[in-house]
PDB file of C-alpha atoms in Angstrom:
ATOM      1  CA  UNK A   1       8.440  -2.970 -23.588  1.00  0.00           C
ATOM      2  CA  UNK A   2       4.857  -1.762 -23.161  1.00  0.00           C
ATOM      3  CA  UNK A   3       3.573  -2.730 -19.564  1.00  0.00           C
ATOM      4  CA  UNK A   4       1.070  -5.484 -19.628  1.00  0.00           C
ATOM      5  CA  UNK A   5      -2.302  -5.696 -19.551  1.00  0.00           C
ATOM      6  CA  UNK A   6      -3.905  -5.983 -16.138  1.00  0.00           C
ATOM      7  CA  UNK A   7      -6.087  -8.899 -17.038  1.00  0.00           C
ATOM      8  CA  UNK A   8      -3.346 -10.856 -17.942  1.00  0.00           C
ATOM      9  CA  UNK A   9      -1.679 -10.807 -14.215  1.00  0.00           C
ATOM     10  CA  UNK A  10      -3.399 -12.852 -12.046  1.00  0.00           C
ATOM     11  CA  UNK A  11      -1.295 -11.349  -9.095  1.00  0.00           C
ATOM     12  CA  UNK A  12      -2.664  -7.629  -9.747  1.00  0.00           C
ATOM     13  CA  UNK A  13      -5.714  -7.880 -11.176  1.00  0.00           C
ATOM     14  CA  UNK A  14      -7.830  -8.984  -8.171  1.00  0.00           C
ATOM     15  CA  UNK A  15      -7.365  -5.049  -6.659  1.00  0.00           C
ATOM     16  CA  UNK A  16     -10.059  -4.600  -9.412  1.00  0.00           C
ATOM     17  CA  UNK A  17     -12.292  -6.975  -8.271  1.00  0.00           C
ATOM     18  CA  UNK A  18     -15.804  -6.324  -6.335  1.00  0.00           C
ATOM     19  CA  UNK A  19     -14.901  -6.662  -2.570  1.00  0.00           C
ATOM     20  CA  UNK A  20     -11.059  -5.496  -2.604  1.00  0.00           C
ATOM     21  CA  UNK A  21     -11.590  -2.239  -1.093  1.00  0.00           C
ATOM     22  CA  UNK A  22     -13.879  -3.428   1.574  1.00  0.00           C
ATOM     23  CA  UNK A  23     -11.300  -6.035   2.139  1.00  0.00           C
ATOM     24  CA  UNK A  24      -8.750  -3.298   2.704  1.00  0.00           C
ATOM     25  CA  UNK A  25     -11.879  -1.379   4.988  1.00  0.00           C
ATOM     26  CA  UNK A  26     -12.392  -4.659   6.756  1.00  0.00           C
ATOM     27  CA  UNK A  27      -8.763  -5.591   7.534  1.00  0.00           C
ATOM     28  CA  UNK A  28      -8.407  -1.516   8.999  1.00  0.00           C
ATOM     29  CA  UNK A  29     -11.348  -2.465  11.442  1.00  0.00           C
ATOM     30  CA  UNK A  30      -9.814  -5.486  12.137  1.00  0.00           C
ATOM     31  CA  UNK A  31      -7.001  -3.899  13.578  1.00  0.00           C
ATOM     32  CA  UNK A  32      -8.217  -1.748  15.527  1.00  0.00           C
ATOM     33  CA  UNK A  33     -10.582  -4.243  17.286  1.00  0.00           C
ATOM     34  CA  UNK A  34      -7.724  -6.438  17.878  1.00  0.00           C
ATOM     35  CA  UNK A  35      -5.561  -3.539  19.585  1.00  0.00           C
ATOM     36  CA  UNK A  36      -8.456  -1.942  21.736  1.00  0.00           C
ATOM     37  CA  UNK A  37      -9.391  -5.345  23.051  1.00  0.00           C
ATOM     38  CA  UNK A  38      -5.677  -5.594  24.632  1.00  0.00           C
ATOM     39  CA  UNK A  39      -6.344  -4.849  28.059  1.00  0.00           C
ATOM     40  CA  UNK A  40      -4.261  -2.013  29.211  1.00  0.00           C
ATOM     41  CA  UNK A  41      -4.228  -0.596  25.728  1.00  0.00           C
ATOM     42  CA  UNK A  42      -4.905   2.768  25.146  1.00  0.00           C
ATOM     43  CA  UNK A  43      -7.218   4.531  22.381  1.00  0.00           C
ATOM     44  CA  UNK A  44      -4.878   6.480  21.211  1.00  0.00           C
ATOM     45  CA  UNK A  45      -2.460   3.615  21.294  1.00  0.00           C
ATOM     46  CA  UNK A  46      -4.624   0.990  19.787  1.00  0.00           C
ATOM     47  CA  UNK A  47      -5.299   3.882  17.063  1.00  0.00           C
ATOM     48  CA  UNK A  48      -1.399   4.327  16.394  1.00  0.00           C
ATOM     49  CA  UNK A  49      -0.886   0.806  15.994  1.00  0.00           C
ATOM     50  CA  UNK A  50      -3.564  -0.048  13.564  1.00  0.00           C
ATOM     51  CA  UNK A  51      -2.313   2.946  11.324  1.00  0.00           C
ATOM     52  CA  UNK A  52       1.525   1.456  11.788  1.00  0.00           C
ATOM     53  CA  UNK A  53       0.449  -1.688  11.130  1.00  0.00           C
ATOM     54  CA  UNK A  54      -2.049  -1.182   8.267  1.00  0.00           C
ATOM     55  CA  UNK A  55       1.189   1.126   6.505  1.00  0.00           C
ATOM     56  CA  UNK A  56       3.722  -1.378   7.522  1.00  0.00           C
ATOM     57  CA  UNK A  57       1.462  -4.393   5.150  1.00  0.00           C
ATOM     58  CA  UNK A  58       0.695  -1.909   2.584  1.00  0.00           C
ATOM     59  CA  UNK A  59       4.145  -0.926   2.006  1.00  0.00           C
ATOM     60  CA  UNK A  60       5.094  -4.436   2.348  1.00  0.00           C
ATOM     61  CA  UNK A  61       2.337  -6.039  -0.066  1.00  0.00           C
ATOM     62  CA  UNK A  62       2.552  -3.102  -2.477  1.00  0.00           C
ATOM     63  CA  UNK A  63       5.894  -2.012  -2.702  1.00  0.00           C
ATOM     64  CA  UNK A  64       8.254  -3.794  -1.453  1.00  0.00           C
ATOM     65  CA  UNK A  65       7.793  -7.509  -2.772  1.00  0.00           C
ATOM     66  CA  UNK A  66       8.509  -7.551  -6.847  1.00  0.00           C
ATOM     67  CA  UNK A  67       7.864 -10.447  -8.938  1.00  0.00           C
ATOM     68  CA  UNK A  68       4.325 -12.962  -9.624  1.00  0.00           C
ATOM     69  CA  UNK A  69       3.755 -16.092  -8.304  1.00  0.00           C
ATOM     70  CA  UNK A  70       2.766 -16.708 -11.101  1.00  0.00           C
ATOM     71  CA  UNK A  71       4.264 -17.147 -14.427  1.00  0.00           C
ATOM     72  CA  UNK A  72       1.967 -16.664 -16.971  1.00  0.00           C
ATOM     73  CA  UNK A  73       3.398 -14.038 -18.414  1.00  0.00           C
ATOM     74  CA  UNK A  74       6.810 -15.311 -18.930  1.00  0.00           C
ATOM     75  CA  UNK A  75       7.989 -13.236 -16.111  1.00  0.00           C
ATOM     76  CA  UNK A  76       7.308  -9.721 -17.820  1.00  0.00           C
ATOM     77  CA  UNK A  77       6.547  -8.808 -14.054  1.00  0.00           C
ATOM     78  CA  UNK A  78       9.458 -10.682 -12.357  1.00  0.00           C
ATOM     79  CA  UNK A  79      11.170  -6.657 -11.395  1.00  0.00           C
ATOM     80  CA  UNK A  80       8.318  -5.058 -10.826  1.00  0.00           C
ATOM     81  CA  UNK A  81       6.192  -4.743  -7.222  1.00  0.00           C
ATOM     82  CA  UNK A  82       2.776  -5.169  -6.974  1.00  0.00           C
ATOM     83  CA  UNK A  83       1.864  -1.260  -7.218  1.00  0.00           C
ATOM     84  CA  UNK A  84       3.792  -1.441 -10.519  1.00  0.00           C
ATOM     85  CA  UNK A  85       1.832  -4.172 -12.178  1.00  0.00           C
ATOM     86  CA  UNK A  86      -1.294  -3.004 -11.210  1.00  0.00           C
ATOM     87  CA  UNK A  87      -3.520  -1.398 -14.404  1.00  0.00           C
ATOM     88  CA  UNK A  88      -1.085  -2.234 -16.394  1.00  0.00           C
ATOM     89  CA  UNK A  89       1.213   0.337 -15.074  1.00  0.00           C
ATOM     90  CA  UNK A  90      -1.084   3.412 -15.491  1.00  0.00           C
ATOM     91  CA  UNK A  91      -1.315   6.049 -12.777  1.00  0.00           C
ATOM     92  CA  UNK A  92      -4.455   7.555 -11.435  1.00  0.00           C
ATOM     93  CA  UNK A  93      -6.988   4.641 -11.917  1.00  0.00           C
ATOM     94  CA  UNK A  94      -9.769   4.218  -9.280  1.00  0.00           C
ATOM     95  CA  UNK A  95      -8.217   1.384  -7.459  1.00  0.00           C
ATOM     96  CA  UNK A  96      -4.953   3.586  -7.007  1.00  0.00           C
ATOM     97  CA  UNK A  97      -6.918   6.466  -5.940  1.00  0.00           C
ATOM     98  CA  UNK A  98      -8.521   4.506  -3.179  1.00  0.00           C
ATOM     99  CA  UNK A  99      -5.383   2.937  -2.285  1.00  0.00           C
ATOM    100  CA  UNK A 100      -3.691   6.732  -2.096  1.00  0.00           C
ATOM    101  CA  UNK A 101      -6.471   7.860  -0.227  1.00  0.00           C
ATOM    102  CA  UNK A 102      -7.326   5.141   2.418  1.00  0.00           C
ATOM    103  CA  UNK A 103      -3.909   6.079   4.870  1.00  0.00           C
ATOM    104  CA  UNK A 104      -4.279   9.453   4.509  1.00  0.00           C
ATOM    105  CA  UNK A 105      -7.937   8.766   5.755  1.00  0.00           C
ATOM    106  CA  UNK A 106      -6.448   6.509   8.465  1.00  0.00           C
ATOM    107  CA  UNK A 107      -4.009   9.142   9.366  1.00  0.00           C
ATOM    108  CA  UNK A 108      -6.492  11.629   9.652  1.00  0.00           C
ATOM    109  CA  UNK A 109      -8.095   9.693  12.553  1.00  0.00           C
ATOM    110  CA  UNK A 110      -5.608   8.140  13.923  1.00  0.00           C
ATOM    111  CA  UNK A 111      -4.715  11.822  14.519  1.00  0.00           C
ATOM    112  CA  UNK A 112      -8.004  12.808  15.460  1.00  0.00           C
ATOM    113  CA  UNK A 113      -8.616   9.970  18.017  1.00  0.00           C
ATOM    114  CA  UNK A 114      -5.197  10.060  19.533  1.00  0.00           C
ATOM    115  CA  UNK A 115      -6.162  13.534  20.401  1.00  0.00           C
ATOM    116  CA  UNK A 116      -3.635  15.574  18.346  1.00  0.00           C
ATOM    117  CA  UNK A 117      -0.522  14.405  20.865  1.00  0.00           C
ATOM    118  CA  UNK A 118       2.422  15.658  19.201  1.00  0.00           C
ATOM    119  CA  UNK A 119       4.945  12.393  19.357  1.00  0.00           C
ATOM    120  CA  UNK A 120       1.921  10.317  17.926  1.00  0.00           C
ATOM    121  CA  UNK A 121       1.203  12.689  15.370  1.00  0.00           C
ATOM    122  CA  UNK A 122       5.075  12.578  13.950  1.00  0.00           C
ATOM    123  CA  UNK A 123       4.798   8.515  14.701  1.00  0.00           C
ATOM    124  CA  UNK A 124       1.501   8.211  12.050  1.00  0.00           C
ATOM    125  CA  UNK A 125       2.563  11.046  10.182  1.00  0.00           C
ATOM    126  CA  UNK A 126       6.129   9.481   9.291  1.00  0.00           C
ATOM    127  CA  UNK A 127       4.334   6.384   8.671  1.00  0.00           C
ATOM    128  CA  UNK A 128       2.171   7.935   6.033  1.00  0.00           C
ATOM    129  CA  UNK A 129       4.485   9.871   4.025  1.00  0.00           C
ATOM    130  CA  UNK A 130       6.719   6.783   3.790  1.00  0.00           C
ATOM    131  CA  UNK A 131       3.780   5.034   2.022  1.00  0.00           C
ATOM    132  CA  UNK A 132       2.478   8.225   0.031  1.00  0.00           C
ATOM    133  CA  UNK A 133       5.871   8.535  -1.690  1.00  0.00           C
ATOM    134  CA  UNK A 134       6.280   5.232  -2.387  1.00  0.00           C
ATOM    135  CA  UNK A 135       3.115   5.391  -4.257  1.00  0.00           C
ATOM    136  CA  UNK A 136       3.474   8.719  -6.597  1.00  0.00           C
ATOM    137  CA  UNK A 137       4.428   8.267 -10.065  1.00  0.00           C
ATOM    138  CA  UNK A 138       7.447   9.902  -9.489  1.00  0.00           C
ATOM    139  CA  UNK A 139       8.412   6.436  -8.272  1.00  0.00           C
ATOM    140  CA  UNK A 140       7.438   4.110 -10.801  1.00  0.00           C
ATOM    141  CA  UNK A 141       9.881   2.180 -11.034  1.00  0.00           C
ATOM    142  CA  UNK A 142      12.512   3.206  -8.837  1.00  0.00           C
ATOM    143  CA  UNK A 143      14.461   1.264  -5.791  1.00  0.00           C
ATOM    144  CA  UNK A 144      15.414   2.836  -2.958  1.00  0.00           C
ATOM    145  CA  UNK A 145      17.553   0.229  -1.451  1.00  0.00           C
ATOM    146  CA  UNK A 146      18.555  -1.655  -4.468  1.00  0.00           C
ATOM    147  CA  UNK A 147      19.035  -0.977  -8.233  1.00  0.00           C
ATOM    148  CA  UNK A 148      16.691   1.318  -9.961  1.00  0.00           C
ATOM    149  CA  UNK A 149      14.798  -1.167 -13.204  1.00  0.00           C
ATOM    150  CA  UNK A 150      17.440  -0.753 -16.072  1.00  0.00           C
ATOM    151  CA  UNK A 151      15.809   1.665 -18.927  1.00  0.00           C
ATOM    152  CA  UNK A 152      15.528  -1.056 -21.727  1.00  0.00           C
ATOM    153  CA  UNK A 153      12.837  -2.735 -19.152  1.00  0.00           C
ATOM    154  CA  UNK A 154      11.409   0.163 -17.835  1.00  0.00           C
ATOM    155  CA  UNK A 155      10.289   1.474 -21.787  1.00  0.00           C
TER     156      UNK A 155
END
C-alpha cells in the first residue's frame, strides 16, 4: 500500500503550514519563561527542564500516539504515528529537517547555558538521542514496545 498523500490527512498536514515552526519556536520560549520565573529555579535548571519537557511532547505528539482523529481516509493511518504520516511518509522533507534539527539546537544550549555540568549534560543528552532515533528512517515504522507494522501494511 503506497503511503498517502499528505494533503489528504488533516492530522499531518498542518506541520506544513505557515506558522508551525514558529509554533514549535514559540512553545520552546514558552518553556523556558515559565521555568525561570519559578522562584528558586535555577538557569541551568530552568534550561534542563524546558529541553526535557520540549523532548518529552515531541516524542509524545510525534511518535508515540498512532492513529487520526480523523477518518477521512478510511483509517489508512490508524497504525501509523504522527512522524509516519507526515509527507506522505517520505524522509528528508523540510518540515522533518526542522523537526530533526530544533532539539539538537535545544540541546546545544541547554548545554551551553547549564554551563557544561556533566550530570546535566548526560540528563539533555539522553533526552535527545531518545528523540533523534526515534526520528531516523531507520525507524519508520518500527515499535519499540509493541509490535513492529506487519509487512503487507508497511509496503
Amino acid at each position: 500500500m503506497d503511503p498517502p498523500a499528505t494533503m489528504d490527512n488533516p492530522n499531518s498536514s498542518w506541520v506544513n503550514h505557515r506558522g508551525a515552526w514558529a509554533t514549535n519556536i514559540s512553545v520552546i520560549i514558552s518553556l523556558k519563561i515559565i521555568f525561570s520565573s519559578i522562584p528558586g529555579m535555577s538557569s541551568e535548571a530552568s534550561w534542563t527542564l524546558t529541553n526535557l519537557c520540549y523532548n518529552t511532547g515531541t516524542f509524545i505528539m510525534f511518535h508515540w500516539v498512532s492513529g487520526t482523529p480523523f477518518t477521512l481516509n478510511q483509517n489508512e493511518n490508524a497504525d501509523l504515528t504522527l512522524w509516519e504520516q507526515m509527507d506522505g511518509g517520505l524522509q528528508f522533507t523540510p518540515s522533518k529537517k526542522f523537526l530533526f534539527g530544533l532539539p539538537i539546537v535545544l540541546f546545544l544550549l541547554s548545554t551551553h547555558y547549564t554551563h557544561y555540568d556533566f550530570a546535566t549534560f548526560m540528563i539533555n543528552l539522553a533526552s535527545l538521542i531518545v528523540v533523534l532515533v526515534s526520528k531516523l528512517p531507520s525507524m519508520h515504522m518500527k515499535r519499540i514496545f509493541s509490535e513492529d507494522i506487519p509487512i503487507d501494511k508497511a509496503d
